[in-house]
Amino acid sequence: MLLWFIIAYLLVSVGIGLWASTRVHNTKDFAVAGRSLPLPVVTATVFATWFGAEAVFGIPATFVQDGLRGVVADPFGSSMCLILAGFFFATQLYKLNIITLGDFYRMRYNRTVEVITTICIVLSYLGWVAAQIKALGLVFNVVTGGAVSQEAGMVLGAAIVLTYTTFGGMFSVAFLDFVQMMVSMGGLLFIAWTVSGKTGGVAPVIEHAAQTGKLDFFPPADPWLWVTFLGAWVTMMLGSIPQQDVFQRITSAKSAKVAIWGSILGASIYFCFTFVPMFIAYAATLLEPAKFTALIEQDSQLVLPTLVLESMPLVAQVLFFGAVLSAIMSCSSATLLAPSVTFAENVVRGFFPKMGDRTFLKVMRGCLVGFALMVLAFALNSDSSIFEMVENAYKVTLAGAFVPLVFGAFWKRATTQGALVATIGGLLSWILIEVMIGEASPVPPQLIGLGISALGMVVGSLLPQWVGHKHPHPAGFLHEHAAHTHLEAHPPHHNPGR
């Protein structure tokens, strides 16, 4: 019976996605939903940016093992990222009327910087989307009692998400995010209410977690522990800002004001709501300590689904797995769309500048299918946990794309030469330390990469410039370009009387 409910839910989701595809008429509709989304939908899409596999499986599993200190990156860093990104994108980039972050790098610097940073952004999505696909495989394996292997479940899950995302683009993502947000929140709240009835309320669970040190947030007074702690926080908080899915969801809003408020509300709801699955997972360890302690040692990501399948009535099981699928599918669809659109717009299009809009829409969809196959191969061959996949995804953008984005928007003396030094220096230093020293490094390699990147931007920009790059863009670059694009989109009316 549970399996049939799951199948019906998946069919409805695909149907909604295909219905949304009827609104896609050009690349702007496909990439940013025509910049027409109202506040409730933007809030839902921002919430769904992060509320995926790691929020339902990864974060609770990490919390049960390491406490709040272990989840500093997510939800603490990720929630702050969404708020910072909302302000940044809405105030600096929304008015440029662009569809990808790569467009900004090209406008502010040049084609080379655009391609390098775009590749950084696209590569960062491999681990992130793979984590969602891996979680779908886990869900299908659990609900079928092992009849569908995790590997087969990954293939099935990738095919379902790819179907409605390929046809509907950002419109499919937005509509499904709104529906799936309601389902996931309702389902998980019902499970939490049911579990709290078995533990004697919420307070006993919180008290037990406090007594065992699970609510200790800050590390001991050891400078190296603090560096590691802050490294995890900063990686997610800043490394996630130069991300196409965050940019896409925020700039799909119908106005800059809606973009800002949507990001704040979405981030706030996400931060508060991630504690619900954490509560459920920790409560499970109190209900049957021996059983779930053994399960944590085997695979802590199975704690929640095992609890629901073995201890909850059918209605709770349907709501839980409906909520899980909602969260994962809404997250994976957008994170599959974002790098595909970015690669098509900022790498492929540069080689075919005269391509028509209809042809380019086909190219975007082709890139989507190609990236989905890469992600599936990565997920099938990776041994990392869901939380580790997500946490590691943003090291590359922190080291290679963050500094050129922020300095380009706020520092008038930033130049193309500085951006190239920042990007290449940050990436090379991070990769070398990661490969040669790895976890033995007292300072997280990605933080060293960030520092080298910032230094490279300053030094590379202030040194004597190469011929043709003597004059950086003026301080008013963003405003002037915004005005220029506005005039292109809305040419002044001809007055025959003048």
Short mmCIF file of C-alpha atoms in Angstrom, two decimals:
data_model
loop_
_atom_site.label_atom_id
_atom_site.label_comp_id
_atom_site.label_asym_id
_atom_site.label_seq_id
_atom_site.Cartn_x
_atom_site.Cartn_y
_atom_site.Cartn_z
CA MET A 1 0.00 0.00 0.00
CA LEU A 2 2.82 2.43 0.88
CA LEU A 3 4.53 1.70 -2.42
CA TRP A 4 1.35 2.49 -4.40
CA PHE A 5 0.99 5.81 -2.58
CA ILE A 6 4.59 6.65 -3.46
CA ILE A 7 4.03 5.77 -7.13
CA ALA A 8 0.88 7.91 -7.25
CA TYR A 9 2.73 10.83 -5.66
CA LEU A 10 5.55 10.59 -8.19
CA LEU A 11 3.08 10.53 -11.08
CA VAL A 12 1.30 13.63 -9.75
CA SER A 13 4.65 15.43 -9.38
CA VAL A 14 5.68 14.61 -12.93
CA GLY A 15 2.23 15.71 -14.13
CA ILE A 16 2.56 19.11 -12.41
CA GLY A 17 6.02 19.53 -13.92
CA LEU A 18 4.81 18.73 -17.41
CA TRP A 19 1.82 21.07 -17.00
CA ALA A 20 4.25 23.85 -16.03
CA SER A 21 6.20 23.19 -19.24
CA THR A 22 3.30 24.72 -21.22
CA ARG A 23 4.45 28.13 -19.93
CA VAL A 24 7.97 27.76 -21.34
CA HIS A 25 8.23 29.69 -24.62
CA ASN A 26 11.86 30.87 -24.60
CA THR A 27 15.18 30.55 -22.76
CA LYS A 28 14.28 33.24 -20.22
CA ASP A 29 11.16 31.30 -19.24
CA PHE A 30 13.22 28.11 -18.98
CA ALA A 31 16.07 29.63 -16.96
CA VAL A 32 14.41 32.17 -14.62
CA ALA A 33 10.65 31.60 -15.07
CA GLY A 34 10.34 34.86 -16.97
CA ARG A 35 11.25 36.80 -13.78
CA SER A 36 7.58 36.69 -12.79
CA LEU A 37 7.34 34.74 -9.50
CA PRO A 38 5.37 36.21 -6.55
CA LEU A 39 6.61 36.29 -2.93
CA PRO A 40 5.06 32.98 -1.71
CA VAL A 41 6.58 31.04 -4.61
CA VAL A 42 9.99 32.71 -4.26
CA THR A 43 9.96 31.93 -0.52
CA ALA A 44 9.17 28.28 -1.28
CA THR A 45 11.89 28.00 -3.91
CA VAL A 46 14.51 29.58 -1.64
CA PHE A 47 13.49 27.19 1.16
CA ALA A 48 13.77 24.27 -1.26
CA THR A 49 17.25 25.41 -2.32
CA TRP A 50 18.62 23.70 0.76
CA PHE A 51 15.83 21.54 2.12
CA GLY A 52 16.77 18.35 0.34
CA ALA A 53 18.52 15.07 1.04
CA GLU A 54 21.02 16.50 3.50
CA ALA A 55 18.28 18.21 5.55
CA VAL A 56 16.23 15.02 5.91
CA PHE A 57 18.97 12.39 6.10
CA GLY A 58 22.41 14.03 6.32
CA ILE A 59 21.95 16.71 8.99
CA PRO A 60 19.95 14.51 11.43
CA ALA A 61 22.52 11.69 11.09
CA THR A 62 25.40 14.09 11.72
CA PHE A 63 23.61 15.70 14.66
CA VAL A 64 22.96 12.32 16.32
CA GLN A 65 26.68 11.55 16.11
CA ASP A 66 28.37 14.94 16.60
CA GLY A 67 25.73 17.30 18.02
CA LEU A 68 25.17 20.92 16.99
CA ARG A 69 28.90 21.46 16.50
CA GLY A 70 28.84 18.96 13.65
CA VAL A 71 26.13 20.82 11.74
CA VAL A 72 27.64 24.31 11.83
CA ALA A 73 27.94 24.29 8.03
CA ASP A 74 24.32 23.37 7.51
CA PRO A 75 21.87 24.77 8.64
CA PHE A 76 23.83 27.62 10.29
CA GLY A 77 26.13 28.50 7.39
CA SER A 78 23.64 27.71 4.65
CA SER A 79 20.85 29.84 6.16
CA MET A 80 23.17 32.82 6.45
CA CYS A 81 24.25 32.23 2.85
CA LEU A 82 20.67 32.54 1.60
CA ILE A 83 20.17 35.85 3.42
CA LEU A 84 23.49 37.32 2.23
CA ALA A 85 22.89 36.08 -1.31
CA GLY A 86 19.39 37.57 -1.32
CA PHE A 87 20.64 41.03 -0.42
CA PHE A 88 23.61 40.79 -2.77
CA PHE A 89 21.76 39.48 -5.82
CA ALA A 90 18.73 41.72 -5.34
CA THR A 91 20.70 44.94 -4.79
CA GLN A 92 23.61 44.37 -7.17
CA LEU A 93 22.66 41.90 -9.91
CA TYR A 94 18.86 41.86 -10.28
CA LYS A 95 18.81 45.11 -12.25
CA LEU A 96 21.33 43.77 -14.79
CA ASN A 97 18.60 41.51 -16.23
CA ILE A 98 20.97 38.56 -16.71
CA ILE A 99 20.11 34.86 -16.48
CA THR A 100 23.36 33.40 -15.08
CA LEU A 101 26.21 34.41 -12.80
CA GLY A 102 28.58 33.69 -15.68
CA ASP A 103 27.03 36.65 -17.52
CA PHE A 104 28.22 38.91 -14.73
CA TYR A 105 31.78 37.58 -14.90
CA ARG A 106 31.84 38.22 -18.66
CA MET A 107 30.41 41.74 -18.36
CA ARG A 108 32.67 42.74 -15.48
CA TYR A 109 35.85 41.03 -16.70
CA ASN A 110 36.13 39.02 -19.92
CA ARG A 111 35.32 35.75 -21.66
CA THR A 112 38.23 33.86 -20.03
CA VAL A 113 37.11 34.68 -16.50
CA GLU A 114 33.54 33.78 -17.50
CA VAL A 115 34.56 30.30 -18.69
CA ILE A 116 36.85 29.48 -15.75
CA THR A 117 34.37 30.55 -13.07
CA THR A 118 31.51 28.83 -14.90
CA ILE A 119 33.42 25.55 -14.92
CA CYS A 120 34.07 25.99 -11.16
CA ILE A 121 30.35 26.52 -10.55
CA VAL A 122 29.31 23.57 -12.71
CA LEU A 123 31.82 21.19 -11.06
CA SER A 124 30.63 22.19 -7.59
CA TYR A 125 27.19 20.82 -8.45
CA LEU A 126 28.41 17.28 -9.10
CA GLY A 127 28.56 16.41 -5.39
CA TRP A 128 25.46 18.40 -4.48
CA VAL A 129 23.13 16.85 -7.07
CA ALA A 130 24.72 13.42 -6.57
CA ALA A 131 23.73 13.63 -2.90
CA GLN A 132 20.09 14.12 -3.90
CA ILE A 133 20.19 11.21 -6.36
CA LYS A 134 21.84 9.01 -3.74
CA ALA A 135 19.05 9.87 -1.30
CA LEU A 136 16.38 8.97 -3.86
CA GLY A 137 18.05 5.58 -4.25
CA LEU A 138 17.99 5.15 -0.48
CA VAL A 139 14.26 5.98 -0.31
CA PHE A 140 13.29 3.59 -3.11
CA ASN A 141 15.38 0.83 -1.50
CA VAL A 142 13.71 1.31 1.89
CA VAL A 143 10.08 1.59 0.73
CA THR A 144 10.37 -1.51 -1.47
CA GLY A 145 11.90 -3.55 1.33
CA GLY A 146 15.11 -4.02 -0.65
CA ALA A 147 13.35 -5.19 -3.84
CA VAL A 148 14.83 -2.14 -5.61
CA SER A 149 18.54 -1.79 -4.93
CA GLN A 150 19.98 1.61 -4.04
CA GLU A 151 21.74 1.71 -7.41
CA ALA A 152 18.54 0.96 -9.34
CA GLY A 153 16.72 3.51 -7.18
CA MET A 154 19.27 6.16 -8.15
CA VAL A 155 18.70 5.48 -11.84
CA LEU A 156 14.91 5.62 -11.38
CA GLY A 157 15.06 8.80 -9.30
CA ALA A 158 17.35 10.56 -11.78
CA ALA A 159 15.02 9.63 -14.65
CA ILE A 160 11.94 11.04 -12.88
CA VAL A 161 13.57 14.35 -11.94
CA LEU A 162 15.16 14.69 -15.37
CA THR A 163 11.80 14.22 -17.11
CA TYR A 164 9.88 17.13 -15.63
CA THR A 165 12.92 19.43 -15.31
CA THR A 166 13.89 18.99 -18.97
CA PHE A 167 10.43 19.99 -20.17
CA GLY A 168 9.41 22.62 -17.63
CA GLY A 169 12.68 24.28 -16.57
CA MET A 170 12.38 26.88 -13.81
CA PHE A 171 8.58 27.00 -14.06
CA SER A 172 8.42 23.30 -13.17
CA VAL A 173 10.90 23.84 -10.34
CA ALA A 174 8.97 26.80 -8.93
CA PHE A 175 5.50 25.24 -9.01
CA LEU A 176 6.72 21.92 -7.60
CA ASP A 177 8.74 23.68 -4.91
CA PHE A 178 5.60 25.43 -3.70
CA VAL A 179 3.55 22.19 -3.59
CA GLN A 180 6.39 20.09 -2.19
CA MET A 181 7.23 22.60 0.54
CA MET A 182 3.71 22.22 1.92
CA VAL A 183 3.87 18.41 1.73
CA SER A 184 7.33 18.13 3.32
CA MET A 185 6.57 20.51 6.19
CA GLY A 186 3.20 18.91 6.93
CA GLY A 187 4.56 15.36 6.78
CA LEU A 188 7.57 15.95 9.00
CA LEU A 189 5.58 17.95 11.56
CA PHE A 190 3.10 15.07 11.81
CA ILE A 191 5.94 12.58 12.38
CA ALA A 192 7.48 14.85 15.02
CA TRP A 193 4.13 15.13 16.79
CA THR A 194 3.69 11.34 16.73
CA VAL A 195 7.22 10.71 18.03
CA SER A 196 6.89 13.30 20.79
CA GLY A 197 3.82 11.41 22.02
CA LYS A 198 6.01 8.35 22.55
CA THR A 199 8.84 10.23 24.30
CA GLY A 200 6.60 12.11 26.73
CA GLY A 201 6.85 15.39 24.85
CA VAL A 202 9.56 17.53 23.31
CA ALA A 203 11.21 18.64 26.57
CA PRO A 204 12.59 15.20 27.60
CA VAL A 205 14.32 14.84 24.22
CA ILE A 206 15.90 18.30 24.47
CA GLU A 207 16.97 17.71 28.08
CA HIS A 208 18.62 14.41 27.17
CA ALA A 209 20.44 16.01 24.23
CA ALA A 210 21.69 18.81 26.49
CA GLN A 211 22.92 16.37 29.15
CA THR A 212 24.89 14.36 26.59
CA GLY A 213 26.53 17.49 25.13
CA LYS A 214 24.70 17.37 21.81
CA LEU A 215 23.58 20.99 22.15
CA ASP A 216 27.11 22.35 22.69
CA PHE A 217 27.70 24.58 19.69
CA PHE A 218 31.11 26.22 20.09
CA PRO A 219 34.31 24.11 20.23
CA PRO A 220 36.72 24.05 23.22
CA ALA A 221 39.30 26.85 23.62
CA ASP A 222 41.72 25.36 21.11
CA PRO A 223 42.71 27.71 18.23
CA TRP A 224 43.01 24.90 15.67
CA LEU A 225 39.61 23.50 16.57
CA TRP A 226 38.18 26.98 16.12
CA VAL A 227 39.86 27.33 12.72
CA THR A 228 38.28 24.05 11.58
CA PHE A 229 34.92 25.09 13.03
CA LEU A 230 34.97 28.46 11.29
CA GLY A 231 36.26 26.85 8.10
CA ALA A 232 33.18 24.62 7.88
CA TRP A 233 30.90 27.60 8.58
CA VAL A 234 32.56 29.93 6.07
CA THR A 235 32.76 27.30 3.33
CA MET A 236 29.00 26.86 3.25
CA MET A 237 28.12 30.48 4.02
CA LEU A 238 30.36 32.14 1.41
CA GLY A 239 31.15 29.29 -0.98
CA SER A 240 27.45 28.89 -1.72
CA ILE A 241 26.92 32.52 -2.75
CA PRO A 242 28.40 32.14 -6.27
CA GLN A 243 25.87 29.41 -7.05
CA GLN A 244 23.52 29.45 -10.00
CA ASP A 245 20.58 27.73 -8.26
CA VAL A 246 20.51 30.35 -5.48
CA PHE A 247 20.88 33.15 -8.03
CA GLN A 248 18.24 31.59 -10.30
CA ARG A 249 15.62 31.25 -7.60
CA ILE A 250 16.11 34.73 -6.18
CA THR A 251 16.24 36.53 -9.54
CA SER A 252 13.13 34.68 -10.76
CA ALA A 253 11.18 37.07 -8.51
CA LYS A 254 8.99 39.67 -10.17
CA SER A 255 10.81 42.54 -8.40
CA ALA A 256 13.97 43.22 -6.40
CA LYS A 257 11.88 43.77 -3.25
CA VAL A 258 10.24 40.35 -3.64
CA ALA A 259 13.69 38.86 -4.21
CA ILE A 260 15.03 40.22 -0.90
CA TRP A 261 12.01 39.29 1.22
CA GLY A 262 11.72 35.89 -0.43
CA SER A 263 15.33 35.08 0.44
CA ILE A 264 14.96 36.26 4.06
CA LEU A 265 11.71 34.36 4.64
CA GLY A 266 12.91 31.23 2.85
CA ALA A 267 16.18 31.17 4.80
CA SER A 268 14.43 31.74 8.14
CA ILE A 269 11.89 28.97 7.54
CA TYR A 270 14.66 26.62 6.44
CA PHE A 271 16.80 27.31 9.52
CA CYS A 272 13.93 26.70 11.93
CA PHE A 273 12.52 23.69 10.13
CA THR A 274 15.78 21.69 9.88
CA PHE A 275 15.53 21.13 13.63
CA VAL A 276 12.40 19.02 13.07
CA PRO A 277 14.16 16.04 11.41
CA MET A 278 17.01 16.46 13.92
CA PHE A 279 14.49 16.12 16.75
CA ILE A 280 12.89 13.03 15.16
CA ALA A 281 16.24 11.27 14.63
CA TYR A 282 17.48 11.96 18.15
CA ALA A 283 14.13 10.90 19.65
CA ALA A 284 14.51 7.56 17.83
CA THR A 285 17.70 6.85 19.76
CA LEU A 286 15.77 7.29 23.02
CA LEU A 287 12.89 5.01 22.01
CA GLU A 288 15.08 2.01 21.16
CA PRO A 289 18.67 2.82 22.22
CA ALA A 290 20.31 -0.53 21.46
CA LYS A 291 18.74 -0.93 18.04
CA PHE A 292 19.40 2.58 16.78
CA THR A 293 22.90 2.77 18.24
CA ALA A 294 23.79 -0.29 16.16
CA LEU A 295 22.12 1.30 13.14
CA ILE A 296 24.12 4.51 13.61
CA GLU A 297 27.34 2.53 13.49
CA GLN A 298 26.16 0.76 10.32
CA ASP A 299 24.62 3.73 8.45
CA SER A 300 23.26 6.67 10.44
CA GLN A 301 21.28 7.88 7.40
CA LEU A 302 18.88 4.95 7.92
CA VAL A 303 17.72 6.08 11.39
CA LEU A 304 14.73 8.14 10.22
CA PRO A 305 13.34 5.82 7.53
CA THR A 306 13.77 2.77 9.79
CA LEU A 307 11.95 4.48 12.66
CA VAL A 308 9.03 5.43 10.42
CA LEU A 309 8.71 2.05 8.72
CA GLU A 310 8.87 0.01 11.91
CA SER A 311 7.16 2.25 14.49
CA MET A 312 4.64 4.43 12.65
CA PRO A 313 1.14 3.77 11.22
CA LEU A 314 0.58 3.72 7.46
CA VAL A 315 -0.65 7.31 7.29
CA ALA A 316 2.55 8.49 8.98
CA GLN A 317 4.64 6.42 6.59
CA VAL A 318 2.86 7.91 3.57
CA LEU A 319 3.30 11.45 4.90
CA PHE A 320 6.95 10.90 5.80
CA PHE A 321 8.05 9.40 2.50
CA GLY A 322 5.92 11.89 0.62
CA ALA A 323 7.72 14.63 2.55
CA VAL A 324 11.12 13.09 1.88
CA LEU A 325 10.49 12.71 -1.83
CA SER A 326 9.12 16.27 -1.96
CA ALA A 327 12.22 17.70 -0.34
CA ILE A 328 14.68 15.72 -2.43
CA MET A 329 12.92 16.17 -5.76
CA SER A 330 12.41 19.92 -5.35
CA CYS A 331 16.06 20.34 -4.42
CA SER A 332 17.50 18.04 -7.08
CA SER A 333 15.46 19.53 -9.94
CA ALA A 334 16.78 23.03 -9.35
CA THR A 335 20.34 21.92 -8.72
CA LEU A 336 20.21 19.89 -11.92
CA LEU A 337 18.84 22.82 -13.90
CA ALA A 338 21.27 25.46 -12.61
CA PRO A 339 24.64 24.09 -13.84
CA SER A 340 23.11 22.99 -17.14
CA VAL A 341 21.78 26.49 -17.87
CA THR A 342 25.09 28.02 -16.79
CA PHE A 343 27.20 25.74 -18.99
CA ALA A 344 24.95 26.32 -22.01
CA GLU A 345 24.83 30.10 -21.57
CA ASN A 346 28.43 30.81 -20.58
CA VAL A 347 30.46 28.11 -22.34
CA VAL A 348 28.53 26.68 -25.32
CA ARG A 349 26.91 29.93 -26.45
CA GLY A 350 30.27 31.66 -26.72
CA PHE A 351 31.22 29.34 -29.57
CA PHE A 352 27.92 29.91 -31.39
CA PRO A 353 27.01 33.59 -30.77
CA LYS A 354 24.48 33.73 -33.63
CA MET A 355 22.39 30.82 -32.34
CA GLY A 356 18.65 31.50 -32.31
CA ASP A 357 16.60 31.36 -29.11
CA ARG A 358 14.67 28.23 -30.09
CA THR A 359 17.87 26.37 -30.96
CA PHE A 360 19.51 27.56 -27.76
CA LEU A 361 16.58 26.23 -25.73
CA LYS A 362 17.31 22.80 -27.21
CA VAL A 363 20.97 23.19 -26.29
CA MET A 364 20.00 23.97 -22.69
CA ARG A 365 17.89 20.84 -22.52
CA GLY A 366 20.68 18.80 -24.08
CA CYS A 367 23.14 20.08 -21.46
CA LEU A 368 20.60 19.12 -18.78
CA VAL A 369 20.51 15.51 -19.98
CA GLY A 370 24.30 15.34 -20.25
CA PHE A 371 24.85 16.73 -16.77
CA ALA A 372 22.25 14.34 -15.32
CA LEU A 373 24.21 11.38 -16.74
CA MET A 374 27.45 12.71 -15.21
CA VAL A 375 25.79 13.16 -11.82
CA LEU A 376 24.31 9.68 -11.91
CA ALA A 377 27.72 8.15 -12.69
CA PHE A 378 29.28 10.14 -9.83
CA ALA A 379 26.56 9.08 -7.37
CA LEU A 380 26.86 5.42 -8.33
CA ASN A 381 30.63 5.42 -7.77
CA SER A 382 30.94 7.59 -4.64
CA ASP A 383 31.32 6.21 -1.11
CA SER A 384 30.83 9.57 0.63
CA SER A 385 27.84 10.20 2.88
CA ILE A 386 25.10 12.60 1.78
CA PHE A 387 26.24 15.26 4.27
CA GLU A 388 29.89 14.98 3.16
CA MET A 389 28.90 15.31 -0.51
CA VAL A 390 27.02 18.52 0.19
CA GLU A 391 29.63 19.97 2.53
CA ASN A 392 32.47 19.35 0.05
CA ALA A 393 30.58 20.72 -2.94
CA TYR A 394 31.27 24.38 -2.24
CA LYS A 395 35.01 24.30 -1.63
CA VAL A 396 35.69 24.83 -5.34
CA THR A 397 33.47 27.93 -5.61
CA LEU A 398 34.84 29.38 -2.36
CA ALA A 399 38.41 29.13 -3.67
CA GLY A 400 37.75 30.01 -7.31
CA ALA A 401 34.59 32.07 -7.81
CA PHE A 402 33.67 33.97 -4.63
CA VAL A 403 36.36 36.69 -4.67
CA PRO A 404 35.92 37.75 -8.34
CA LEU A 405 32.15 37.98 -7.80
CA VAL A 406 32.18 40.11 -4.64
CA PHE A 407 35.21 42.25 -5.51
CA GLY A 408 33.80 42.80 -8.99
CA ALA A 409 30.57 44.16 -7.54
CA PHE A 410 31.98 46.28 -4.70
CA TRP A 411 35.58 47.21 -5.56
CA LYS A 412 35.92 49.66 -8.43
CA ARG A 413 39.63 48.85 -8.95
CA ALA A 414 39.07 45.15 -9.59
CA THR A 415 40.40 44.23 -13.04
CA THR A 416 40.41 41.27 -15.38
CA GLN A 417 44.05 40.58 -14.52
CA GLY A 418 43.19 40.55 -10.81
CA ALA A 419 40.25 38.23 -11.40
CA LEU A 420 42.40 35.75 -13.32
CA VAL A 421 45.09 35.74 -10.62
CA ALA A 422 42.43 35.36 -7.92
CA THR A 423 40.66 32.47 -9.63
CA ILE A 424 43.71 30.51 -10.75
CA GLY A 425 45.71 31.19 -7.57
CA GLY A 426 42.82 30.25 -5.30
CA LEU A 427 42.07 27.03 -7.14
CA LEU A 428 45.69 25.88 -7.46
CA SER A 429 46.56 26.57 -3.79
CA TRP A 430 43.41 24.77 -2.59
CA ILE A 431 43.99 21.74 -4.83
CA LEU A 432 47.69 21.44 -3.94
CA ILE A 433 47.09 21.57 -0.19
CA GLU A 434 44.07 19.24 -0.46
CA VAL A 435 46.12 16.66 -2.39
CA MET A 436 49.47 16.96 -0.58
CA ILE A 437 48.33 17.54 3.02
CA GLY A 438 44.59 16.94 3.12
CA GLU A 439 43.01 16.62 6.56
CA ALA A 440 46.44 16.96 8.20
CA SER A 441 46.47 20.65 7.29
CA PRO A 442 45.95 22.75 10.46
CA VAL A 443 44.02 25.30 8.38
CA PRO A 444 41.26 23.97 6.05
CA PRO A 445 42.66 23.99 2.48
CA GLN A 446 39.65 25.87 1.11
CA LEU A 447 40.29 28.75 3.56
CA ILE A 448 43.87 28.99 2.34
CA GLY A 449 42.54 29.03 -1.21
CA LEU A 450 40.14 31.85 -0.27
CA GLY A 451 42.98 33.88 1.28
CA ILE A 452 45.24 33.39 -1.76
CA SER A 453 42.35 34.32 -4.03
CA ALA A 454 41.70 37.60 -2.18
CA LEU A 455 45.42 38.44 -2.17
CA GLY A 456 45.65 37.62 -5.86
CA MET A 457 42.75 39.93 -6.67
CA VAL A 458 44.31 42.88 -4.83
CA VAL A 459 47.86 42.37 -6.09
CA GLY A 460 46.81 41.45 -9.63
CA SER A 461 44.55 44.50 -9.89
CA LEU A 462 46.92 47.06 -8.41
CA LEU A 463 50.05 46.04 -10.33
CA PRO A 464 50.67 47.84 -13.65
CA GLN A 465 48.06 46.59 -16.07
CA TRP A 466 48.61 44.86 -19.39
CA VAL A 467 47.98 46.77 -22.58
CA GLY A 468 44.25 46.98 -23.14
CA HIS A 469 43.42 46.59 -19.44
CA LYS A 470 44.76 49.86 -18.08
CA HIS A 471 41.41 51.21 -17.01
CA PRO A 472 39.22 49.09 -14.73
CA HIS A 473 35.48 49.43 -14.92
CA PRO A 474 34.30 52.56 -13.15
CA ALA A 475 32.58 52.43 -9.77
CA GLY A 476 29.24 52.92 -11.45
CA PHE A 477 29.64 49.91 -13.75
CA LEU A 478 26.63 48.05 -12.41
CA HIS A 479 24.35 51.05 -12.50
CA GLU A 480 25.44 52.10 -15.98
CA HIS A 481 25.01 48.62 -17.39
CA ALA A 482 21.63 48.28 -15.71
CA ALA A 483 20.50 51.49 -17.36
CA HIS A 484 21.88 50.29 -20.70
CA THR A 485 20.03 46.97 -20.53
CA HIS A 486 16.86 48.79 -19.46
CA LEU A 487 17.06 51.02 -22.56
CA GLU A 488 17.59 47.96 -24.75
CA ALA A 489 14.54 46.27 -23.25
CA HIS A 490 12.43 49.46 -23.21
CA PRO A 491 13.54 51.83 -26.01
CA PRO A 492 12.25 55.40 -25.69
CA HIS A 493 9.14 56.15 -27.72
CA HIS A 494 9.70 58.27 -30.83
CA ASN A 495 7.95 61.61 -30.63
CA PRO A 496 7.31 62.96 -34.17
CA GLY A 497 6.67 66.41 -32.77
CA ARG A 498 10.29 66.86 -31.75
#
